[in-house]
PDB file of N, CA and C in Angstrom:
ATOM      1  N   UNK A  23       1.603  -6.765   6.340  1.00 68.00           N
ATOM      2  CA  UNK A  23       1.818  -5.621   7.189  1.00 68.00           C
ATOM      3  C   UNK A  23       0.621  -5.352   8.084  1.00 68.00           C
ATOM      4  N   UNK A  24      -0.315  -6.254   8.100  1.00 70.00           N
ATOM      5  CA  UNK A  24      -1.450  -6.107   8.997  1.00 70.00           C
ATOM      6  C   UNK A  24      -2.508  -5.135   8.498  1.00 70.00           C
ATOM      7  N   UNK A  25      -3.542  -4.934   9.293  1.00 72.00           N
ATOM      8  CA  UNK A  25      -4.693  -4.147   8.855  1.00 72.00           C
ATOM      9  C   UNK A  25      -4.402  -2.655   8.676  1.00 72.00           C
ATOM     10  N   UNK A  26      -3.271  -2.186   9.153  1.00 68.00           N
ATOM     11  CA  UNK A  26      -2.925  -0.783   8.944  1.00 68.00           C
ATOM     12  C   UNK A  26      -2.678  -0.523   7.460  1.00 68.00           C
ATOM     13  N   UNK A  27      -2.079  -1.462   6.784  1.00 72.00           N
ATOM     14  CA  UNK A  27      -1.787  -1.335   5.355  1.00 72.00           C
ATOM     15  C   UNK A  27      -2.704  -2.241   4.543  1.00 72.00           C
ATOM     16  N   UNK A  28      -2.793  -3.516   4.904  1.00 79.00           N
ATOM     17  CA  UNK A  28      -3.558  -4.480   4.133  1.00 79.00           C
ATOM     18  C   UNK A  28      -5.051  -4.347   4.397  1.00 79.00           C
ATOM     19  N   UNK A  29      -5.815  -4.287   3.313  1.00 81.00           N
ATOM     20  CA  UNK A  29      -7.267  -4.170   3.392  1.00 81.00           C
ATOM     21  C   UNK A  29      -7.882  -5.199   2.465  1.00 81.00           C
ATOM     22  N   UNK A  30      -9.188  -5.100   2.231  1.00 82.00           N
ATOM     23  CA  UNK A  30      -9.836  -5.997   1.281  1.00 82.00           C
ATOM     24  C   UNK A  30      -9.560  -5.587  -0.162  1.00 82.00           C
ATOM     25  N   UNK A  31      -8.895  -4.456  -0.354  1.00 87.00           N
ATOM     26  CA  UNK A  31      -8.473  -4.008  -1.688  1.00 87.00           C
ATOM     27  C   UNK A  31      -7.158  -4.687  -2.035  1.00 87.00           C
ATOM     28  N   UNK A  32      -6.667  -4.434  -3.231  1.00 86.00           N
ATOM     29  CA  UNK A  32      -5.383  -4.987  -3.634  1.00 86.00           C
ATOM     30  C   UNK A  32      -4.308  -3.937  -3.428  1.00 86.00           C
ATOM     31  N   UNK A  33      -3.300  -4.255  -2.616  1.00 88.00           N
ATOM     32  CA  UNK A  33      -2.172  -3.372  -2.407  1.00 88.00           C
ATOM     33  C   UNK A  33      -0.971  -3.904  -3.190  1.00 88.00           C
ATOM     34  N   UNK A  34      -0.202  -2.963  -3.762  1.00 89.00           N
ATOM     35  CA  UNK A  34       0.948  -3.368  -4.568  1.00 89.00           C
ATOM     36  C   UNK A  34       1.987  -2.255  -4.608  1.00 89.00           C
ATOM     37  N   UNK A  35       3.082  -2.532  -5.266  1.00 91.00           N
ATOM     38  CA  UNK A  35       4.151  -1.574  -5.557  1.00 91.00           C
ATOM     39  C   UNK A  35       4.742  -0.899  -4.319  1.00 91.00           C
ATOM     40  N   UNK A  36       5.143  -1.667  -3.312  1.00 91.00           N
ATOM     41  CA  UNK A  36       5.740  -1.048  -2.119  1.00 91.00           C
ATOM     42  C   UNK A  36       7.093  -0.417  -2.444  1.00 91.00           C
ATOM     43  N   UNK A  37       7.304   0.787  -1.950  1.00 94.00           N
ATOM     44  CA  UNK A  37       8.575   1.484  -2.141  1.00 94.00           C
ATOM     45  C   UNK A  37       8.854   2.360  -0.934  1.00 94.00           C
ATOM     46  N   UNK A  38      10.129   2.555  -0.649  1.00 94.00           N
ATOM     47  CA  UNK A  38      10.538   3.493   0.394  1.00 94.00           C
ATOM     48  C   UNK A  38      11.199   4.673  -0.306  1.00 94.00           C
ATOM     49  N   UNK A  39      10.882   5.879   0.151  1.00 96.00           N
ATOM     50  CA  UNK A  39      11.425   7.089  -0.473  1.00 96.00           C
ATOM     51  C   UNK A  39      12.945   7.096  -0.370  1.00 96.00           C
ATOM     52  N   UNK A  40      13.624   7.786  -1.310  1.00 96.00           N
ATOM     53  CA  UNK A  40      15.092   7.820  -1.283  1.00 96.00           C
ATOM     54  C   UNK A  40      15.667   8.339   0.035  1.00 96.00           C
ATOM     55  N   UNK A  41      14.950   9.216   0.726  1.00 96.00           N
ATOM     56  CA  UNK A  41      15.457   9.725   1.999  1.00 96.00           C
ATOM     57  C   UNK A  41      15.130   8.791   3.163  1.00 96.00           C
ATOM     58  N   UNK A  42      14.413   7.674   2.885  1.00 94.00           N
ATOM     59  CA  UNK A  42      14.117   6.680   3.907  1.00 94.00           C
ATOM     60  C   UNK A  42      13.033   7.081   4.888  1.00 94.00           C
ATOM     61  N   UNK A  43      12.273   8.131   4.592  1.00 95.00           N
ATOM     62  CA  UNK A  43      11.279   8.630   5.539  1.00 95.00           C
ATOM     63  C   UNK A  43       9.861   8.122   5.289  1.00 95.00           C
ATOM     64  N   UNK A  44       9.549   7.724   4.052  1.00 95.00           N
ATOM     65  CA  UNK A  44       8.168   7.396   3.713  1.00 95.00           C
ATOM     66  C   UNK A  44       8.064   6.050   3.009  1.00 95.00           C
ATOM     67  N   UNK A  45       6.964   5.351   3.286  1.00 92.00           N
ATOM     68  CA  UNK A  45       6.627   4.080   2.645  1.00 92.00           C
ATOM     69  C   UNK A  45       5.445   4.342   1.715  1.00 92.00           C
ATOM     70  N   UNK A  46       5.640   4.113   0.427  1.00 94.00           N
ATOM     71  CA  UNK A  46       4.608   4.339  -0.578  1.00 94.00           C
ATOM     72  C   UNK A  46       4.055   3.005  -1.057  1.00 94.00           C
ATOM     73  N   UNK A  47       2.770   2.971  -1.395  1.00 92.00           N
ATOM     74  CA  UNK A  47       2.166   1.782  -1.976  1.00 92.00           C
ATOM     75  C   UNK A  47       0.927   2.191  -2.756  1.00 92.00           C
ATOM     76  N   UNK A  48       0.455   1.289  -3.601  1.00 93.00           N
ATOM     77  CA  UNK A  48      -0.753   1.506  -4.398  1.00 93.00           C
ATOM     78  C   UNK A  48      -1.859   0.637  -3.817  1.00 93.00           C
ATOM     79  N   UNK A  49      -3.064   1.189  -3.718  1.00 92.00           N
ATOM     80  CA  UNK A  49      -4.229   0.427  -3.253  1.00 92.00           C
ATOM     81  C   UNK A  49      -5.347   0.646  -4.272  1.00 92.00           C
ATOM     82  N   UNK A  50      -5.961  -0.456  -4.701  1.00 93.00           N
ATOM     83  CA  UNK A  50      -7.033  -0.314  -5.678  1.00 93.00           C
ATOM     84  C   UNK A  50      -7.815  -1.592  -5.887  1.00 93.00           C
ATOM     85  N   UNK A  51      -8.572  -1.590  -6.954  1.00 92.00           N
ATOM     86  CA  UNK A  51      -9.426  -2.719  -7.323  1.00 92.00           C
ATOM     87  C   UNK A  51      -9.411  -2.918  -8.834  1.00 92.00           C
ATOM     88  N   UNK A  52      -9.699  -4.126  -9.244  1.00 92.00           N
ATOM     89  CA  UNK A  52      -9.899  -4.423 -10.656  1.00 92.00           C
ATOM     90  C   UNK A  52     -11.366  -4.166 -10.984  1.00 92.00           C
ATOM     91  N   UNK A  53     -11.610  -3.442 -12.054  1.00 94.00           N
ATOM     92  CA  UNK A  53     -12.974  -3.152 -12.506  1.00 94.00           C
ATOM     93  C   UNK A  53     -13.217  -3.880 -13.819  1.00 94.00           C
ATOM     94  N   UNK A  54     -14.388  -4.486 -13.935  1.00 95.00           N
ATOM     95  CA  UNK A  54     -14.762  -5.191 -15.158  1.00 95.00           C
ATOM     96  C   UNK A  54     -15.394  -4.191 -16.120  1.00 95.00           C
ATOM     97  N   UNK A  55     -14.812  -4.073 -17.310  1.00 95.00           N
ATOM     98  CA  UNK A  55     -15.331  -3.175 -18.331  1.00 95.00           C
ATOM     99  C   UNK A  55     -16.496  -3.822 -19.079  1.00 95.00           C
ATOM    100  N   UNK A  56     -17.257  -3.022 -19.787  1.00 96.00           N
ATOM    101  CA  UNK A  56     -18.392  -3.534 -20.571  1.00 96.00           C
ATOM    102  C   UNK A  56     -17.950  -4.544 -21.618  1.00 96.00           C
ATOM    103  N   UNK A  57     -16.716  -4.401 -22.132  1.00 97.00           N
ATOM    104  CA  UNK A  57     -16.224  -5.321 -23.153  1.00 97.00           C
ATOM    105  C   UNK A  57     -15.657  -6.614 -22.563  1.00 97.00           C
ATOM    106  N   UNK A  58     -15.705  -6.756 -21.238  1.00 95.00           N
ATOM    107  CA  UNK A  58     -15.228  -7.970 -20.581  1.00 95.00           C
ATOM    108  C   UNK A  58     -13.792  -7.894 -20.098  1.00 95.00           C
ATOM    109  N   UNK A  59     -13.060  -6.879 -20.522  1.00 97.00           N
ATOM    110  CA  UNK A  59     -11.689  -6.703 -20.048  1.00 97.00           C
ATOM    111  C   UNK A  59     -11.696  -6.089 -18.657  1.00 97.00           C
ATOM    112  N   UNK A  60     -10.596  -6.260 -17.967  1.00 95.00           N
ATOM    113  CA  UNK A  60     -10.478  -5.689 -16.620  1.00 95.00           C
ATOM    114  C   UNK A  60      -9.466  -4.548 -16.626  1.00 95.00           C
ATOM    115  N   UNK A  61      -9.723  -3.531 -15.812  1.00 95.00           N
ATOM    116  CA  UNK A  61      -8.829  -2.389 -15.654  1.00 95.00           C
ATOM    117  C   UNK A  61      -8.564  -2.199 -14.168  1.00 95.00           C
ATOM    118  N   UNK A  62      -7.289  -1.996 -13.846  1.00 92.00           N
ATOM    119  CA  UNK A  62      -6.930  -1.747 -12.447  1.00 92.00           C
ATOM    120  C   UNK A  62      -7.057  -0.254 -12.179  1.00 92.00           C
ATOM    121  N   UNK A  63      -7.819   0.093 -11.175  1.00 93.00           N
ATOM    122  CA  UNK A  63      -7.989   1.482 -10.746  1.00 93.00           C
ATOM    123  C   UNK A  63      -7.367   1.588  -9.360  1.00 93.00           C
ATOM    124  N   UNK A  64      -6.263   2.315  -9.256  1.00 94.00           N
ATOM    125  CA  UNK A  64      -5.567   2.412  -7.986  1.00 94.00           C
ATOM    126  C   UNK A  64      -5.164   3.832  -7.652  1.00 94.00           C
ATOM    127  N   UNK A  65      -4.825   4.019  -6.400  1.00 94.00           N
ATOM    128  CA  UNK A  65      -4.395   5.321  -5.898  1.00 94.00           C
ATOM    129  C   UNK A  65      -3.148   5.098  -5.054  1.00 94.00           C
ATOM    130  N   UNK A  66      -2.202   6.037  -5.146  1.00 94.00           N
ATOM    131  CA  UNK A  66      -0.987   5.923  -4.346  1.00 94.00           C
ATOM    132  C   UNK A  66      -1.224   6.476  -2.943  1.00 94.00           C
ATOM    133  N   UNK A  67      -0.703   5.760  -1.958  1.00 92.00           N
ATOM    134  CA  UNK A  67      -0.780   6.164  -0.554  1.00 92.00           C
ATOM    135  C   UNK A  67       0.626   6.217   0.011  1.00 92.00           C
ATOM    136  N   UNK A  68       0.793   6.922   1.112  1.00 92.00           N
ATOM    137  CA  UNK A  68       2.076   6.940   1.799  1.00 92.00           C
ATOM    138  C   UNK A  68       1.858   7.050   3.290  1.00 92.00           C
ATOM    139  N   UNK A  69       2.798   6.486   4.017  1.00 90.00           N
ATOM    140  CA  UNK A  69       2.806   6.562   5.478  1.00 90.00           C
ATOM    141  C   UNK A  69       4.257   6.759   5.919  1.00 90.00           C
ATOM    142  N   UNK A  70       4.439   7.196   7.139  1.00 92.00           N
ATOM    143  CA  UNK A  70       5.769   7.339   7.713  1.00 92.00           C
ATOM    144  C   UNK A  70       6.415   5.952   7.768  1.00 92.00           C
ATOM    145  N   UNK A  71       7.651   5.852   7.366  1.00 91.00           N
ATOM    146  CA  UNK A  71       8.337   4.560   7.328  1.00 91.00           C
ATOM    147  C   UNK A  71       8.462   3.940   8.720  1.00 91.00           C
ATOM    148  N   UNK A  72       8.299   4.728   9.773  1.00 89.00           N
ATOM    149  CA  UNK A  72       8.364   4.199  11.134  1.00 89.00           C
ATOM    150  C   UNK A  72       7.296   3.147  11.386  1.00 89.00           C
ATOM    151  N   UNK A  73       6.264   3.126  10.550  1.00 83.00           N
ATOM    152  CA  UNK A  73       5.219   2.115  10.707  1.00 83.00           C
ATOM    153  C   UNK A  73       5.814   0.707  10.615  1.00 83.00           C
ATOM    154  N   UNK A  74       6.858   0.548   9.820  1.00 79.00           N
ATOM    155  CA  UNK A  74       7.496  -0.765   9.671  1.00 79.00           C
ATOM    156  C   UNK A  74       8.114  -1.184  11.001  1.00 79.00           C
ATOM    157  N   UNK A  75       8.805  -0.276  11.660  1.00 79.00           N
ATOM    158  CA  UNK A  75       9.392  -0.578  12.975  1.00 79.00           C
ATOM    159  C   UNK A  75       8.306  -0.895  13.992  1.00 79.00           C
ATOM    160  N   UNK A  76       7.204  -0.157  13.943  1.00 78.00           N
ATOM    161  CA  UNK A  76       6.114  -0.360  14.899  1.00 78.00           C
ATOM    162  C   UNK A  76       5.409  -1.701  14.714  1.00 78.00           C
ATOM    163  N   UNK A  77       5.501  -2.280  13.527  1.00 76.00           N
ATOM    164  CA  UNK A  77       4.848  -3.558  13.255  1.00 76.00           C
ATOM    165  C   UNK A  77       5.705  -4.766  13.664  1.00 76.00           C
ATOM    166  N   UNK A  78       6.980  -4.539  13.880  1.00 75.00           N
ATOM    167  CA  UNK A  78       7.862  -5.642  14.266  1.00 75.00           C
ATOM    168  C   UNK A  78       7.509  -6.108  15.665  1.00 75.00           C
ATOM    169  N   UNK A  79       7.517  -7.413  15.905  1.00 74.00           N
ATOM    170  CA  UNK A  79       7.217  -7.911  17.250  1.00 74.00           C
ATOM    171  C   UNK A  79       8.302  -7.506  18.251  1.00 74.00           C
ATOM    172  N   UNK A  80       7.878  -7.225  19.451  1.00 74.00           N
ATOM    173  CA  UNK A  80       8.811  -6.887  20.515  1.00 74.00           C
ATOM    174  C   UNK A  80       9.321  -8.203  21.117  1.00 74.00           C
ATOM    175  N   UNK A  81      10.602  -8.476  20.935  1.00 74.00           N
ATOM    176  CA  UNK A  81      11.170  -9.761  21.370  1.00 74.00           C
ATOM    177  C   UNK A  81      11.816  -9.691  22.744  1.00 74.00           C
ATOM    178  N   UNK A  82      11.591  -8.612  23.456  1.00 70.00           N
ATOM    179  CA  UNK A  82      12.167  -8.487  24.807  1.00 70.00           C
ATOM    180  C   UNK A  82      11.373  -9.227  25.833  1.00 70.00           C
TER     181      UNK A  82
END
């Protein structure tokens, strides 16, 4: 989806709201714990679903 959505973080869990107005996704990073295990720390974001239309190439 380009730099508007995709960053150097990990984005996941794309969803569109039931009313079709909003695009939700999770953005975060994996953190290394002291015990060697990893934990994903993420935050939910949302944007107007029109962003999807705006990203489509204009074929005219």
